[in-house]
One Martini backbone bead per residue (centre of mass of N, CA, C, O) as a GRO file, in nm:
protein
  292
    1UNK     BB    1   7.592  17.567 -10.638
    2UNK     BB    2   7.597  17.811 -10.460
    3UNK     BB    3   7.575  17.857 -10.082
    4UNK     BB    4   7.663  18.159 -10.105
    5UNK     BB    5   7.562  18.462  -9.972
    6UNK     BB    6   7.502  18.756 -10.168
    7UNK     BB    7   7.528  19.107 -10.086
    8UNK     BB    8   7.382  19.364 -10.286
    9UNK     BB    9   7.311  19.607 -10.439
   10UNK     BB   10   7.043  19.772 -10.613
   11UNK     BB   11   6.946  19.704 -10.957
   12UNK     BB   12   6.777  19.842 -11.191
   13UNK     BB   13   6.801  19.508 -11.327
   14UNK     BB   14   6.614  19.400 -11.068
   15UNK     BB   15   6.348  19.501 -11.032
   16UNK     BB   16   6.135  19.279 -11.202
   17UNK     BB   17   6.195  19.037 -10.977
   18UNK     BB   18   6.076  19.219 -10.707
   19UNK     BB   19   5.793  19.262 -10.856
   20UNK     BB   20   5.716  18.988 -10.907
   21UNK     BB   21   5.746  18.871 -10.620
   22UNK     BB   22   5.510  19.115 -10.509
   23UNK     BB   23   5.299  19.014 -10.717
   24UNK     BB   24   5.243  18.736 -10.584
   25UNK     BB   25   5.246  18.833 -10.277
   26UNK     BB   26   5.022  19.058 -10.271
   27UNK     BB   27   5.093  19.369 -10.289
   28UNK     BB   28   5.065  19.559 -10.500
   29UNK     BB   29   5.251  19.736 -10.699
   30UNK     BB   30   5.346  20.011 -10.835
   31UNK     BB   31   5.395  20.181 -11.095
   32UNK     BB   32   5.764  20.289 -10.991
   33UNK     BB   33   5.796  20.227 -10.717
   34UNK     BB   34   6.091  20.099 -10.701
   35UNK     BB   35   6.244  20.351 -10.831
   36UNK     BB   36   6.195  20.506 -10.592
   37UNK     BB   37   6.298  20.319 -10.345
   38UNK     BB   38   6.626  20.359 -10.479
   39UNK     BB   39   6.656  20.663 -10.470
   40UNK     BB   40   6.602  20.740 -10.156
   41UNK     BB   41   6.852  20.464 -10.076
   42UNK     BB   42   7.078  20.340 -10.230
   43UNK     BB   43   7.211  20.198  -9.936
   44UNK     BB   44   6.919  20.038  -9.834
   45UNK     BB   45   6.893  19.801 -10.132
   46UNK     BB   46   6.895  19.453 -10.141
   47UNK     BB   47   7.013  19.176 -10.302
   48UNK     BB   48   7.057  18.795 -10.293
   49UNK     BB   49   7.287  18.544 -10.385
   50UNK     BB   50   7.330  18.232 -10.576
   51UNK     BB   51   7.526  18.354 -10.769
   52UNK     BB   52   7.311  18.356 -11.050
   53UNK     BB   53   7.058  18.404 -10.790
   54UNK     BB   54   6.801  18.513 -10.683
   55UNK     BB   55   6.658  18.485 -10.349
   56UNK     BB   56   6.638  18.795 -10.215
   57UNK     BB   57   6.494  19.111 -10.041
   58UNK     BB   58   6.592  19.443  -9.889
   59UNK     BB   59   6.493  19.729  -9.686
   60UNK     BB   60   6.672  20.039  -9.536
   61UNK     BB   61   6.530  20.359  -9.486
   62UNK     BB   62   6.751  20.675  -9.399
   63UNK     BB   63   6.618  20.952  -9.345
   64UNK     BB   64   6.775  21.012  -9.042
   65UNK     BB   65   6.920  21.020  -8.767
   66UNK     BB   66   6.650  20.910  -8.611
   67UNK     BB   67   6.491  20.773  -8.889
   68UNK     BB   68   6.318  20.408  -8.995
   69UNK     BB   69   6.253  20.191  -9.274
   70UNK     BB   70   6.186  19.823  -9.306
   71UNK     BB   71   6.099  19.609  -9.609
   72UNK     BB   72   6.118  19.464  -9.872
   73UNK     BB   73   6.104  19.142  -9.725
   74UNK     BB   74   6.222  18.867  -9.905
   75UNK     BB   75   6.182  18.520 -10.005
   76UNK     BB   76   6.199  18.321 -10.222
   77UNK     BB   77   6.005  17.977 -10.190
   78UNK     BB   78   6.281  17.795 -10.256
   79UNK     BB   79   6.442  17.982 -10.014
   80UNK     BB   80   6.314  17.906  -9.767
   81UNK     BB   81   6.469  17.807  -9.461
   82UNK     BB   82   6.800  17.902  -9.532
   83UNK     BB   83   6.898  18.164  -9.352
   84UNK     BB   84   6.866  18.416  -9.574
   85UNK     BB   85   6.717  18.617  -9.432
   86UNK     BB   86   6.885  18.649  -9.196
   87UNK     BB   87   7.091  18.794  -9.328
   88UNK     BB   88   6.940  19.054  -9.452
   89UNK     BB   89   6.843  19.140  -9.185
   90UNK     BB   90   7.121  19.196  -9.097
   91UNK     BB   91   7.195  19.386  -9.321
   92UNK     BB   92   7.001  19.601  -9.244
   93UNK     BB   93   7.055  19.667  -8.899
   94UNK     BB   94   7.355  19.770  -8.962
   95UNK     BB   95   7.229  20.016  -9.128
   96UNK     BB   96   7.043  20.102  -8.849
   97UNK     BB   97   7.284  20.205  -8.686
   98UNK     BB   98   7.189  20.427  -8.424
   99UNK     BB   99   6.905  20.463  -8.430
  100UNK     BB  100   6.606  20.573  -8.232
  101UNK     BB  101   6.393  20.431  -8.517
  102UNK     BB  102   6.241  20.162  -8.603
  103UNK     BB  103   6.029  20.067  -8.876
  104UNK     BB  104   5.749  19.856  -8.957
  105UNK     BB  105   5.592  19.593  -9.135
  106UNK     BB  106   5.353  19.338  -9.028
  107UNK     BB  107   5.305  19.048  -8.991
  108UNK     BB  108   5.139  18.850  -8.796
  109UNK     BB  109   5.357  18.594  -8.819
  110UNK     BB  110   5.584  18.795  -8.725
  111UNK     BB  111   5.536  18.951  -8.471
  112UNK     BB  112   5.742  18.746  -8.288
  113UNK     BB  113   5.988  18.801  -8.476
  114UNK     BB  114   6.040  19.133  -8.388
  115UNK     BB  115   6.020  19.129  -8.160
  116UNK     BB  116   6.269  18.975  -8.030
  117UNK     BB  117   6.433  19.248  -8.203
  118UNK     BB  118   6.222  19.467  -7.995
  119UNK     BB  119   5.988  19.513  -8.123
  120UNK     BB  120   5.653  19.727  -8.128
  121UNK     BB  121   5.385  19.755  -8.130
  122UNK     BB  122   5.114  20.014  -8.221
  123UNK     BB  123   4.938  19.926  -8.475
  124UNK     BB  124   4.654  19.844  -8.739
  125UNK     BB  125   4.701  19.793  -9.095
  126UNK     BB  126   4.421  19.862  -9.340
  127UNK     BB  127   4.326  19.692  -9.592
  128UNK     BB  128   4.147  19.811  -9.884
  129UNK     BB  129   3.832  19.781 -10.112
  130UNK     BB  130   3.745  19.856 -10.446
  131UNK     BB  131   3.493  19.837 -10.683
  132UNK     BB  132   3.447  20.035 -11.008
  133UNK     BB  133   3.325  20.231 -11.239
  134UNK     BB  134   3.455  20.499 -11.228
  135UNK     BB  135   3.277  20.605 -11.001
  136UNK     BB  136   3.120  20.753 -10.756
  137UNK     BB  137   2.901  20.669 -10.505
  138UNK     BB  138   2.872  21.024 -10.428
  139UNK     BB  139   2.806  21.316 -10.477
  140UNK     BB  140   3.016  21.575 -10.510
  141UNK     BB  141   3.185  21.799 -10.270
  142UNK     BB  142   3.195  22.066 -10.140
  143UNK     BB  143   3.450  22.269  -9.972
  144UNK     BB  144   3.431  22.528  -9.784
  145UNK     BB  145   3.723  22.730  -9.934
  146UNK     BB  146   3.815  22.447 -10.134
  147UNK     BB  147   3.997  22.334 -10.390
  148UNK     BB  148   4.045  22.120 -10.609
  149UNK     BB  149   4.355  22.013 -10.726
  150UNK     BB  150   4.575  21.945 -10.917
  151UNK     BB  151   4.938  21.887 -10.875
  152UNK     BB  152   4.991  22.121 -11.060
  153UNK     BB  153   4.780  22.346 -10.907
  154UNK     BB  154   5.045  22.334 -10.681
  155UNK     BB  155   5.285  22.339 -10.478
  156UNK     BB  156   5.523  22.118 -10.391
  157UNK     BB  157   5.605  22.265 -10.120
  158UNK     BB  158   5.319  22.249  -9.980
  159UNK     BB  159   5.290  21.961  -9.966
  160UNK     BB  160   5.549  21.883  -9.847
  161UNK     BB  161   5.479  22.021  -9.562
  162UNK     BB  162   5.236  21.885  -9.529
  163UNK     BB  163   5.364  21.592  -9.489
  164UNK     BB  164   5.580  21.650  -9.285
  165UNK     BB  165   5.306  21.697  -9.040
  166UNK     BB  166   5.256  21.375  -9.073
  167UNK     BB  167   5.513  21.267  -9.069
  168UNK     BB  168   5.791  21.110  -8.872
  169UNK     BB  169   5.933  21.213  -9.161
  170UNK     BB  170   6.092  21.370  -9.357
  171UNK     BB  171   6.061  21.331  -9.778
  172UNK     BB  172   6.149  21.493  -9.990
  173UNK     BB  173   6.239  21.307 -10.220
  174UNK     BB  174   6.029  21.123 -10.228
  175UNK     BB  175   5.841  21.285 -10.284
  176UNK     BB  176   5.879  21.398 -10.519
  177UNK     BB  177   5.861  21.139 -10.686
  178UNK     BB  178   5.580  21.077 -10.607
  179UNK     BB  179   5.434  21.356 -10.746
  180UNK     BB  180   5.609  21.335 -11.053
  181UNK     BB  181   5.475  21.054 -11.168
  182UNK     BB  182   5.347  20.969 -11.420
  183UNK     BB  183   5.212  20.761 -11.259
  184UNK     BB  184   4.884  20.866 -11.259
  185UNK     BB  185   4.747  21.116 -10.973
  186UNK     BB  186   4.754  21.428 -10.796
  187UNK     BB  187   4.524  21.593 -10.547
  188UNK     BB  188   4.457  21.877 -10.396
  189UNK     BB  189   4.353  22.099 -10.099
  190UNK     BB  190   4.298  22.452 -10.154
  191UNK     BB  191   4.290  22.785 -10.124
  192UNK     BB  192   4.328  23.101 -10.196
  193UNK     BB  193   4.634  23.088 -10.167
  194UNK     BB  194   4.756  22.799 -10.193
  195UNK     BB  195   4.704  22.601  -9.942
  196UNK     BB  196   4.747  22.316  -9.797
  197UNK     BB  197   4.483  22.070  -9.672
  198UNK     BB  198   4.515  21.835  -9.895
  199UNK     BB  199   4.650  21.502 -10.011
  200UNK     BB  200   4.676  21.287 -10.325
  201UNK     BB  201   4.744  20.932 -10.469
  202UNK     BB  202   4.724  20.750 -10.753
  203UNK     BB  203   4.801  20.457 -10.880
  204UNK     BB  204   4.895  20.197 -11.075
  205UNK     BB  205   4.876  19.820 -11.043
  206UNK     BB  206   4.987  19.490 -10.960
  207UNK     BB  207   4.860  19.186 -10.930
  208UNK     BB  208   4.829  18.878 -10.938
  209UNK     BB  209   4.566  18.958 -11.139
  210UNK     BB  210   4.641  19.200 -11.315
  211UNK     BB  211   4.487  19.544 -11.257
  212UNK     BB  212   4.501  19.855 -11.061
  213UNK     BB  213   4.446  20.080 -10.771
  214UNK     BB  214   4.649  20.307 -10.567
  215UNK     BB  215   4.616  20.478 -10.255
  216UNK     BB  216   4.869  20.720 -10.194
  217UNK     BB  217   4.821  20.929 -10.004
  218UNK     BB  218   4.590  21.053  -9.730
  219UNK     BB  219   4.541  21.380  -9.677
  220UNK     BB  220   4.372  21.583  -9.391
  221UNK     BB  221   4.233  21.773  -9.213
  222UNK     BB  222   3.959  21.666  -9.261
  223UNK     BB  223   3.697  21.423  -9.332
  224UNK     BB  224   3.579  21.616  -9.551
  225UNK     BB  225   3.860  21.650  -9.701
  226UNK     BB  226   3.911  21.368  -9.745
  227UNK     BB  227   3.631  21.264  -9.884
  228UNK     BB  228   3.711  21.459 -10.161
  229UNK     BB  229   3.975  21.318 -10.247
  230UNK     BB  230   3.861  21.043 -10.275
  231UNK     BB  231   3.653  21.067 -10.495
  232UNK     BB  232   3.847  21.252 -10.685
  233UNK     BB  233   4.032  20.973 -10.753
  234UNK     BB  234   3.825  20.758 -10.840
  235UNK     BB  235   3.783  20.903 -11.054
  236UNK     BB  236   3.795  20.711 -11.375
  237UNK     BB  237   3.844  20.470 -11.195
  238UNK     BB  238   3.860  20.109 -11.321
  239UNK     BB  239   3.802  19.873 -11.064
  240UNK     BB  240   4.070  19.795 -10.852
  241UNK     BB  241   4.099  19.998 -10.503
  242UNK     BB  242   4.371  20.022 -10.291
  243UNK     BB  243   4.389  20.124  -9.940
  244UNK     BB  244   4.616  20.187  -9.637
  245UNK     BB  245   4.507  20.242  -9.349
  246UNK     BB  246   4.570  20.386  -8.990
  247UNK     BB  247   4.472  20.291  -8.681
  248UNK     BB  248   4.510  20.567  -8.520
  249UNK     BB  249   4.273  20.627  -8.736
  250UNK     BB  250   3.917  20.638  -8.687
  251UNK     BB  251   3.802  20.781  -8.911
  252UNK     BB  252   3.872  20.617  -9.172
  253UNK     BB  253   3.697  20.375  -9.188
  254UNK     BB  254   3.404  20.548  -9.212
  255UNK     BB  255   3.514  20.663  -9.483
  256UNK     BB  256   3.562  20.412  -9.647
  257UNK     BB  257   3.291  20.259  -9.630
  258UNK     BB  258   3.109  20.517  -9.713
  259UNK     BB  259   3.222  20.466 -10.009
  260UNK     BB  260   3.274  20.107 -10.040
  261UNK     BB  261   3.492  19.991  -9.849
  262UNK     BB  262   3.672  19.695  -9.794
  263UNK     BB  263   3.827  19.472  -9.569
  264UNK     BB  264   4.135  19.239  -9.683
  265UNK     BB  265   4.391  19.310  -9.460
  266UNK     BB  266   4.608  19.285  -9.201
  267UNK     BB  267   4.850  19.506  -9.012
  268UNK     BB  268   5.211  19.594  -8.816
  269UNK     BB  269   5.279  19.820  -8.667
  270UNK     BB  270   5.639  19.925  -8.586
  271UNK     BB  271   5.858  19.937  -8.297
  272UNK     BB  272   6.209  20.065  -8.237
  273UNK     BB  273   6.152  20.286  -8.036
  274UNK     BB  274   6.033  20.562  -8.004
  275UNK     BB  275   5.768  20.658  -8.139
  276UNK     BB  276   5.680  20.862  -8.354
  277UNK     BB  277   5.584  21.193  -8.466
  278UNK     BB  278   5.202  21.279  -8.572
  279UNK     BB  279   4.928  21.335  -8.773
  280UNK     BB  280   4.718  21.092  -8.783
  281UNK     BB  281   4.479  21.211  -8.814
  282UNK     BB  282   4.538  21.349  -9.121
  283UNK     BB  283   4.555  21.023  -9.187
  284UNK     BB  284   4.410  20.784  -9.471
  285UNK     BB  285   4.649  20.705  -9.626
  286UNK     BB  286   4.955  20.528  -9.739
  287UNK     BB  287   5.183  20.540  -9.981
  288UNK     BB  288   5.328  20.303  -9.824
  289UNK     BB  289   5.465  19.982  -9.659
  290UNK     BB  290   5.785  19.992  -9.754
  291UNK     BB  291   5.846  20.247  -9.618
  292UNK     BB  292   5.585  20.431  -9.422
   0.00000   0.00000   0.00000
């Protein structure tokens, strides 16, 4: 077998080993995860070969000249200890050459190597779960002033502004891709003008064994209004749910916890150069830790 790693850009045909590889290690994928951050920046998807063996995969992705974001960093259990990571790694990095801002998110394991590389804590991003029979845990209160109402009935422009004013960069592609994907479904919280003040989105998920449901994202003006949002994901949804909190958010634990989510493991996020700007109060659930 070759011993020389060969870095490819990602093929639609790679999808499946990806999906299995981060079912494993227990990321919990949404069905269809994987085809939308490969849409979102072609140029910064890869994975490593040896000969016809894939062996790890890794992504970078160049939101716009300020910030980007490195994710999706495996390596096969087969063939970790023996360079290929770093290989890829670099391969990320030189993806990444010249932007003043690169985030990623962190294993607890990896901190002290991610800081090596310049990276600096942030904050720590909290994985929570409940199991579900179907139903919301107390009766859902409206809002006074705002409709639930699904994807389907707000412009997709406005929730598009809505999410640009509260993560650290716009991603119209990623955004539309995330919206409009067959799989889930997703309520946004409009006034009467039909402007959004909060939306949200669950998505069917693969465990490591079984399936289940990840909230992501969950953004909203108010505490209440986050709260009406996820009441109202949750419905009809049976099994286990999991949605993963921003530490900056200290309000996010109070909300989920009074809904019956507990804590089941904690990463950190990072960043190389100054932290972006950002409303993360209005943010209560990140739609994947893959992209940021």
């Amino acid at each position: 077998m070759e011993s020389f790693l060969r870095i490819k850009a990602l093929e639609r045909s790679d999808i499946p080993i990806i999906i299995n590889w981060a079912r494993n290690e227990g990321f919990a994928p949404g069905r269809g995860d994987f085809e939308i951050y490969r849409n979102t920046d072609k140029q910064g998807m890869w994975m490593g070969w040896l000969g016809n063996t894939p062996v790890g995969c890794i992504s970078a992705i160049r939101y716009n000249e300020e910030y980007g974001f490195i994710g999706l960093y495996l390596v096969a259990e087969k063939w970790r200890r023996q360079g290929y990571g770093r290989a890829l790694w670099n391969k990320a990095m030189d993806h990444m050459d010249g932007l003043p801002c690169i985030g990623l998110e962190a294993a607890e394991s990896m901190r002290d190597v991610y800081q090596r590389h310049g990276f600096r804590p942030s904050s720590t991003t909290t994985r929570w779960q409940l199991i579900s029979d179907g139903s919301t845990t107390e009766q859902r209160k409206s809002v006074e002033g705002f409709n639930l109402v699904p994807g389907s009935g707000i412009s997709e422009a406005e929730v598009q502004t809505y999410d640009a004013h509260r993560e650290p960069s716009p991603r119209p592609h990623f955004m539309h891709l995330w919206l409009t994907h067959k799989a889930g479904s997703v309520f946004a919280l409009a006034d009467q003008a039909g402007k959004c003040h909060g939306f949200g989105r669950i998505r069917p998920s693969l465990l490591r064994k079984g399936e289940g449901w990840r909230i992501g994202p969950l953004m909203a003006d108010t505490p209440e209004g986050a709260s009406h949002l996820l009441s109202g994901l949750m419905a009809k949804h049976e099994g286990v749910i999991w949605i993963d909190s921003p530490g900056l958010n200290q309000q996010a634990d109070q909300i989920l916890q009074h809904s019956g989510f507990s804590p089941i493991g904690k990463t950190i996020r990072m960043y190389r150069g100054l932290p972006p700007a950002g409303n993360i109060d209005e943010v209560y659930g990140l739609a994947c830790l893959e992209l940021g």
